[in-house]
Every structure is written in C-alpha cells, then in structure tokens.
Short mmCIF file of C-alpha atoms and ligand atoms in Angstrom, two decimals:
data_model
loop_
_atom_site.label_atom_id
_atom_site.label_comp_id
_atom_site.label_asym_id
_atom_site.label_seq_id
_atom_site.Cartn_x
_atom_site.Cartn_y
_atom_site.Cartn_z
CA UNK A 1 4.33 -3.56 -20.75
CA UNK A 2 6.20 -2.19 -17.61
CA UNK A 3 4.37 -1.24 -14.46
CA UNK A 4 5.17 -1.14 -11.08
CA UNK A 5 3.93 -3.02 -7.86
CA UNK A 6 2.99 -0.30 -5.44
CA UNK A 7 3.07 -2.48 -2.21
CA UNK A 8 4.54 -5.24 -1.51
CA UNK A 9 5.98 -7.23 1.62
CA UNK A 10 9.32 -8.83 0.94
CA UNK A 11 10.70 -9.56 4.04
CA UNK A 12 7.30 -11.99 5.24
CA UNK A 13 8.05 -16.00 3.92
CA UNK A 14 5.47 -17.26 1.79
CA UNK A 15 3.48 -20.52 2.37
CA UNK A 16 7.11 -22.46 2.37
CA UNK A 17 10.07 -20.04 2.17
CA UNK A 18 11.53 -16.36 2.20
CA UNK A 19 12.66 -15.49 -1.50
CA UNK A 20 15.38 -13.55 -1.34
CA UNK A 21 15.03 -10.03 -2.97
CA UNK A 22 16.67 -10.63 -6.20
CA UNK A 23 15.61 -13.41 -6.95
CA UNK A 24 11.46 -11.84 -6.74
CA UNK A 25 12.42 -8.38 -8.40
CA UNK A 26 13.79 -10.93 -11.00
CA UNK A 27 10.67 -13.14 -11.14
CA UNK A 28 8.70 -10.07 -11.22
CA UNK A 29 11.02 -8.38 -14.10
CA UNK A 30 10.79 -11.13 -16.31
CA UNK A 31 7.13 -10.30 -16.94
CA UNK A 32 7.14 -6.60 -17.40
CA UNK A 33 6.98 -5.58 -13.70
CA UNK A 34 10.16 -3.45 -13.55
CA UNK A 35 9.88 -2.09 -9.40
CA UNK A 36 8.16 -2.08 -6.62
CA UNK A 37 7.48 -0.35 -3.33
CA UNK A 38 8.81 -2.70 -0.21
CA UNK A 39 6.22 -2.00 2.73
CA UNK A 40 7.43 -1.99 6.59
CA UNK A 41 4.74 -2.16 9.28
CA UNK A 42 6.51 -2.37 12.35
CA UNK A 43 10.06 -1.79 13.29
CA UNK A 44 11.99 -4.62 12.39
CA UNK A 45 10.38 -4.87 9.07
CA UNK A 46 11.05 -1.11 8.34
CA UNK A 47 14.63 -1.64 8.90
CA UNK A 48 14.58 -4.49 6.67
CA UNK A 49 13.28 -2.10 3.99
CA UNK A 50 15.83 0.52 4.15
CA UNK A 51 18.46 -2.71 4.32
CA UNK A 52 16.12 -3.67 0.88
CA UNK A 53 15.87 -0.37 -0.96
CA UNK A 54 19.50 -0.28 -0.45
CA UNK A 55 20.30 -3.49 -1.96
CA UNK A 56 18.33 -3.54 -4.98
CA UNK A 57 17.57 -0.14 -7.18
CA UNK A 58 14.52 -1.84 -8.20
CA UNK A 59 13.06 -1.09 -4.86
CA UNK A 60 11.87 2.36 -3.44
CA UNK A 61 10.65 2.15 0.43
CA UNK A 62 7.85 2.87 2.96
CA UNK A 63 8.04 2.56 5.89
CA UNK A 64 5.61 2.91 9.37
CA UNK A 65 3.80 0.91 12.00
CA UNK A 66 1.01 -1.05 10.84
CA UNK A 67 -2.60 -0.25 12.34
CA UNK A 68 -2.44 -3.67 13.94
CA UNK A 69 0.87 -3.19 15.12
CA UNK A 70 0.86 0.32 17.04
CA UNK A 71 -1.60 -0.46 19.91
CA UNK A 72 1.03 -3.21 20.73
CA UNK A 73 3.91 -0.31 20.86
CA UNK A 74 1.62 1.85 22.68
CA UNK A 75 0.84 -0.80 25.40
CA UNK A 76 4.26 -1.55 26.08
CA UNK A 77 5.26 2.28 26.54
CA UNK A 78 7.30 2.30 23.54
CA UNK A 79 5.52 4.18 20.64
CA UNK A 80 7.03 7.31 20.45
CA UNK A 81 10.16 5.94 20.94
CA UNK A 82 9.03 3.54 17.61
CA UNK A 83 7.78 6.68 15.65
CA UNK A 84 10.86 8.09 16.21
CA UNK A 85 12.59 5.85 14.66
CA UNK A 86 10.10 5.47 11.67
CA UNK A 87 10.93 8.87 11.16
CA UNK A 88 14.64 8.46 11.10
CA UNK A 89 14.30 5.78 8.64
CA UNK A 90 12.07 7.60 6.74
CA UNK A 91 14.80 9.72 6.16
CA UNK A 92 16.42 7.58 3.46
CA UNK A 93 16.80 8.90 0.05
CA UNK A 94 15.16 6.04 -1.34
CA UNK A 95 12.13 5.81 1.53
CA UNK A 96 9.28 7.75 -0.39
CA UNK A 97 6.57 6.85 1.51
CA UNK A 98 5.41 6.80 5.22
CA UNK A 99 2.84 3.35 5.27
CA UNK A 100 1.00 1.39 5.83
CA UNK A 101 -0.77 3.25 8.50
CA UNK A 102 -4.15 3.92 8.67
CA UNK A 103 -7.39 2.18 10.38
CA UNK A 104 -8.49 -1.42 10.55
CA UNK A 105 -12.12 -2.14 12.54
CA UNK A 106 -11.59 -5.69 11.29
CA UNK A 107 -8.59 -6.58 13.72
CA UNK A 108 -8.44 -4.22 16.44
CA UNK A 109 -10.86 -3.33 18.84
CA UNK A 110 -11.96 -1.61 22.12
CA UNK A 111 -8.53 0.29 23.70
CA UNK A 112 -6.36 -0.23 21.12
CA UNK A 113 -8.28 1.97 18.51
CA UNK A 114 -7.39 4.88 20.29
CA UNK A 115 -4.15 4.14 19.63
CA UNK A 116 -4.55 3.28 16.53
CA UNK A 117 -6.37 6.59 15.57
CA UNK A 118 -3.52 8.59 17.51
CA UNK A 119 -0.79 6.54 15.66
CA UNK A 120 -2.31 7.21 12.26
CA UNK A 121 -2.12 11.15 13.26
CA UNK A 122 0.81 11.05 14.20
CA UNK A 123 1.75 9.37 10.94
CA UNK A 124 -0.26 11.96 8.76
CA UNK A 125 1.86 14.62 10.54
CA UNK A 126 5.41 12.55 9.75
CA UNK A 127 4.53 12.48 5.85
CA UNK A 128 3.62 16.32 5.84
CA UNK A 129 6.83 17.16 7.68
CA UNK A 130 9.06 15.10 5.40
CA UNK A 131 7.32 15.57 2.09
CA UNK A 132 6.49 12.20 1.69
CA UNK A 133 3.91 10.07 -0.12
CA UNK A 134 1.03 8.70 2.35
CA UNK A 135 -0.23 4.91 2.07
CA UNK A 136 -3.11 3.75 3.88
CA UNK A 137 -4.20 0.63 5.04
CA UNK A 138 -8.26 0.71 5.28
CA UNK A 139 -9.82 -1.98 6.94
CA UNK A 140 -13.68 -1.60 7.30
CA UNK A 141 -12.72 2.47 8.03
CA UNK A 142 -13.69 4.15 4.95
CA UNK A 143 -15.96 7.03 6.82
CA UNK A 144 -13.44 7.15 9.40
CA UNK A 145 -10.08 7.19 7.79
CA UNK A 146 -11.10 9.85 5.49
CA UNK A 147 -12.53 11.80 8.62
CA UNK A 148 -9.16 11.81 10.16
CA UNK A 149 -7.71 13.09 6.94
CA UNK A 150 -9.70 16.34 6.71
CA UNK A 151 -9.22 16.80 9.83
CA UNK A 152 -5.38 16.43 10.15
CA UNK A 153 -5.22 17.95 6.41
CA UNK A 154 -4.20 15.40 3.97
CA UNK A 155 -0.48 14.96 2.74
CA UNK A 156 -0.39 16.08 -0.87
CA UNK A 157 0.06 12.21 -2.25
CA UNK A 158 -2.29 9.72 -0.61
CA UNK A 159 -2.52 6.33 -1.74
CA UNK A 160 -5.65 4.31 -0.42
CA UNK A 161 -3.46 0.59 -0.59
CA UNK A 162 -5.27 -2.30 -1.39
CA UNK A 163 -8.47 0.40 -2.01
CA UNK A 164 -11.40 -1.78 -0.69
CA UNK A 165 -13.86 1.20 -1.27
CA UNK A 166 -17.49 1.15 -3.38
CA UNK A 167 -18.21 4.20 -6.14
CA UNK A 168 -18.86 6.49 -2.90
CA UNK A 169 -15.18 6.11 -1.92
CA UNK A 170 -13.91 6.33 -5.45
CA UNK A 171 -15.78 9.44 -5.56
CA UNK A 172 -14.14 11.05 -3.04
CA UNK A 173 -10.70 9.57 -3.89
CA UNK A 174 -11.78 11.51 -7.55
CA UNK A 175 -12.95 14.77 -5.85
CA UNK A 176 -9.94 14.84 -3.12
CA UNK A 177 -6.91 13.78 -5.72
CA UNK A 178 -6.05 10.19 -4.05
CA UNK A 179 -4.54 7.50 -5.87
CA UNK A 180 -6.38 4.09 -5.48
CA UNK A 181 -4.18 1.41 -5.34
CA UNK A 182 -6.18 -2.06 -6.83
CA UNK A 183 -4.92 -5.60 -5.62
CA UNK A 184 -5.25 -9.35 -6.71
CA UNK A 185 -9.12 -8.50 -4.84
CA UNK A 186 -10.12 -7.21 -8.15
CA UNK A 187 -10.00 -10.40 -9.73
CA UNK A 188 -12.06 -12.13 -7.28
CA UNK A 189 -15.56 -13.52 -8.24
CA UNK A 190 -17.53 -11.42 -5.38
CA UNK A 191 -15.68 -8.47 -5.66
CA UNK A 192 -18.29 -6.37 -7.90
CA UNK A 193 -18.26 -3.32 -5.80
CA UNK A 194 -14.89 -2.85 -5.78
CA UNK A 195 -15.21 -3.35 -10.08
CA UNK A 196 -17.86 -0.56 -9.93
CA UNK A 197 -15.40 1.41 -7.79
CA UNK A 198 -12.32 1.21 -10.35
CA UNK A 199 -14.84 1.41 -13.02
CA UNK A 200 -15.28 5.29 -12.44
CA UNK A 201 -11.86 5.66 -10.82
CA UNK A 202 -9.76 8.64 -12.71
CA UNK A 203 -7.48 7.00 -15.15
CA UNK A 204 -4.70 9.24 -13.09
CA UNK A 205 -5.45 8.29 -9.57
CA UNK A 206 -5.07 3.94 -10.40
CA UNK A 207 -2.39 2.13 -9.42
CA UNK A 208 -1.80 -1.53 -9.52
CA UNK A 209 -0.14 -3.67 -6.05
CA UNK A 210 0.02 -7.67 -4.84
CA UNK A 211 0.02 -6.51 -1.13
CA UNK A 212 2.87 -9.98 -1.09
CA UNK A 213 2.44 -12.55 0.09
CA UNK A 214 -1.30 -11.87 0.64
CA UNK A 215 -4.51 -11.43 -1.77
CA UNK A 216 -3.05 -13.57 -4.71
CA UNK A 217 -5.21 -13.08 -7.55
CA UNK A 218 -7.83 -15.50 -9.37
CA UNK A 219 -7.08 -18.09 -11.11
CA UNK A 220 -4.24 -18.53 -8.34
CA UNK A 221 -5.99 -18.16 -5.02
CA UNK A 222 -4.26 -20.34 -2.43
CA UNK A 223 -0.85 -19.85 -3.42
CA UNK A 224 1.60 -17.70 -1.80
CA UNK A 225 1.38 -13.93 -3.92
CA UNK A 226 4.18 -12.17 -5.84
CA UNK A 227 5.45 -9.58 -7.82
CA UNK A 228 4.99 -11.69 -11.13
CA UNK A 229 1.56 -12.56 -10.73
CA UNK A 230 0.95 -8.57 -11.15
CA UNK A 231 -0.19 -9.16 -14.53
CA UNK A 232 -3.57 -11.24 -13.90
CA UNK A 233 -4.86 -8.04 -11.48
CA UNK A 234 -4.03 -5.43 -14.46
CA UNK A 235 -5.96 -7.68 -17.13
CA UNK A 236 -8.59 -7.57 -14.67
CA UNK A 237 -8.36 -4.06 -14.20
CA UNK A 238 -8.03 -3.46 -18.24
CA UNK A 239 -11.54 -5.19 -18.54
CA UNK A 240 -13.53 -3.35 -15.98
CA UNK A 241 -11.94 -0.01 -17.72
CA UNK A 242 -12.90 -1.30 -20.89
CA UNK A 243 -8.60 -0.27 -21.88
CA UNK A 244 -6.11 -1.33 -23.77
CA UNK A 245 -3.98 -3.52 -21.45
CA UNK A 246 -0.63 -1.67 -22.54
CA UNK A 247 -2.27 2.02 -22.38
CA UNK A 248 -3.39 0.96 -18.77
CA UNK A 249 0.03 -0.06 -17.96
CA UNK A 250 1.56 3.10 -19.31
CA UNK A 251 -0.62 5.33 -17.44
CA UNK A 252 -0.11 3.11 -14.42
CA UNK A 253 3.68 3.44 -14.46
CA UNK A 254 3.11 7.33 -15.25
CA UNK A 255 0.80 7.21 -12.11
CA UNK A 256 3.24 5.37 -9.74
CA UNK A 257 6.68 7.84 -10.08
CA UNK A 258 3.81 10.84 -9.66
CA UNK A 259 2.82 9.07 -6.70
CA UNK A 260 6.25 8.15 -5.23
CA UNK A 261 9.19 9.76 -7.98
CA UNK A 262 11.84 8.40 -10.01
CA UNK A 263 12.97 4.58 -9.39
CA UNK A 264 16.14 5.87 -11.12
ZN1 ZN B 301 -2.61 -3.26 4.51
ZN1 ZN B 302 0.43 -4.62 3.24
#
C-alpha cells in the first residue's frame, strides 16, 4: 500500500545517530512508504535538502526558515539576506514546497513574534511568486495563522503540517481547500480532538507525515521517529475514517503529488 511521508527531517540525528538518506528512504520503502518530502527550517538545513533531493529521487524538497528560527535571523540583521537565499534554493526543480513557516505561540514570544509574523508574509509571498506548494507549521496559532492567510491571499496549495486543529479548523481547511497533514499525534491516547478533526476532514484534503525524528507514534513513543513507522499513524487514521486501510492509502498518495506533483 504505497503512500508518501509529507514531512520529514532527515538531516536532524535521532536519539543516537544520523541515518544516512538511503539507508531511511530504504527502511521506509520496505514497508510501502515509497517518498517523502525532506523539510529545511533554517539555512543550513535547506541546503542540506537541495544536497538531499538531489541525491535520492525518492525525495522532493521544501525548504524555508522555521518560525522559531527567523526572529534569530532577524536579530542578527541577516533575514533578508536568509530569505534570499531560501528563495534561490527554492528554485530547484525538485524543491516543491516553501516550509515550514508559519506561527508558533508555544516557543516564541514578546519581540520575536513580529518577526515571526513578518517572516511568514514574506514566505506566503515567496510560494505565490514561484508557484509553489505552502506548508505550515501551527503552533497554538490556529486563529492567527489563518488570519494572515486571508489577508496575504493564500497560495493555491496549503498544507497545515502536523494539523493540530479541532472540527472548527478542519472546517475551514474543508471550506478554504487546505490539505491537513496528520502525524504520529493521531495515535496518541489524548489526542481526541484532533480524531474528531480528521474524522470530518475531506477524504481529498488528508495527508499522512512523521514530522522525523519527532512525534513517533503509539505503541512506539520514546523512540527516535521515521519514515517506516508511517504505517501505525495511517491505521490510526483508517479507524477514525472508518476506511479501508489500502483505499486510504491510495487516496493519500493521489492527495500528496496534487499537493506537491510527480516524484518521478
Ligand atoms: Zn513544524
Ligand atoms: Zn517539522
């Protein structure tokens, strides 16, 4: 049952040790999870995914500064000079995406949400320009992140990443034509709003992501996430939609090249 891991980050170790490329796209191929979308969020780590996507044509790219990581550039004087460069990069055939950026109220606070809020702008406006897909990072910002979408008019693919929303979120996802992208979070034991969420999420708008090395999914919280543990999120996700595990995964795939195009 093929399907494709939306966001993940291969360049950050796990609990012990960095696994080289192959050797996860491997892991993950082995149990049906053909690609995956490698996820920059600042410089260095967006380099390392056009350096990825390169290597390995089970990779497609997105790249950006991170929420947590712009107020940093902008403090130091340097964040046009990074968003230039995000934009160059973004300029890779294989690059589809311009993420994660977005808002996060969890680890940022007083100045730097300015910057934050500017630097997701300015990343709305990058997207539009170069045609390419939107994913957000939405950290406690529901209300606000899809303020500064209408207001900045929203790229024509959004992806909510890791989508943390309730059924009022899904609703607008629904309404406005964004993808929600579900994580190992579903699985979890207190995660029933987020159920409720994907319960009435259009079959067309889910995807399906690890958000690696982070948010491994139950029964193997605690240990370092991958690509191959994809599959205990979409049995999850095949319950709460009361589907057919290999129908979900089919319109998954079909969902992720709408969202991003062609792996080949
Ligand atoms: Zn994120
Ligand atoms: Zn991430």
């Amino acid at each position: 049952m093929p399907v494709m891991d939306n966001h993940t980050h291969l360049d950050f170790p796990d609990a012990e040790l960095l696994v080289g490329v192959k050797d996860a796209l491997d892991a993950a191929a082995a149990v049906g999870v053909q690609g995956a979308v490698q996820v920059g969020c600042d410089l260095e780590s967006s380099r390392f995914t056009v350096k990825a996507v390169e290597l390995d044509s089970r990779l497609l790219g997105a790249v950006a500064l991170h929420p947590n990581d712009a107020p940093g550039y902008a403090r130091r004087g340097g964040l046009e000079e990074a968003l230039a460069e995000i934009e160059a990069l973004a300029a890779h055939p294989r690059v589809r995406a311009i993420g994660e950026t977005g808002l996060d109220f969890f680890r940022t606070e007083g100045e730097g949400l300015a910057h934050q809020r500017y630097s997701f702008r300015r990343h709305i406006d990058i997207a539009k320009r170069l045609g390419l897909t939107l994913q957000i990072h939405d950290r406690d910002a529901h209300d606000d992140v899809v303020q500064v979408l209408r207001e900045e008019g929203a790229p024509e693919r959004v992806v909510f990443h890791c989508f943390s929303g309730d059924e009022a979120l899904a609703r607008t996802c629904n309404a406005e034509g964004w993808y929600m992208s579900f994580a190992g979070t579903v699985t979890f034991k207190n995660a029933a709003d987020l159920r409720s969420a994907l319960a009435i999420a259009e079959p067309d708008r889910i995807l399906v992501e690890t958000d690696a090395p982070f948010l491994t999914p139950h029964p193997h919280r605690g240990r370092p996430n991958a690509s191959y543990m994809v599959p205990y999120t979409v049995r999850a996700m095949a319950d709460v939609t009361g589907s057919e595990l290999s129908e979900l995964c089919a319109q998954i795939a079909a969902n992720t090249v709408r969202a991003y195009g062609s792996w080949d």
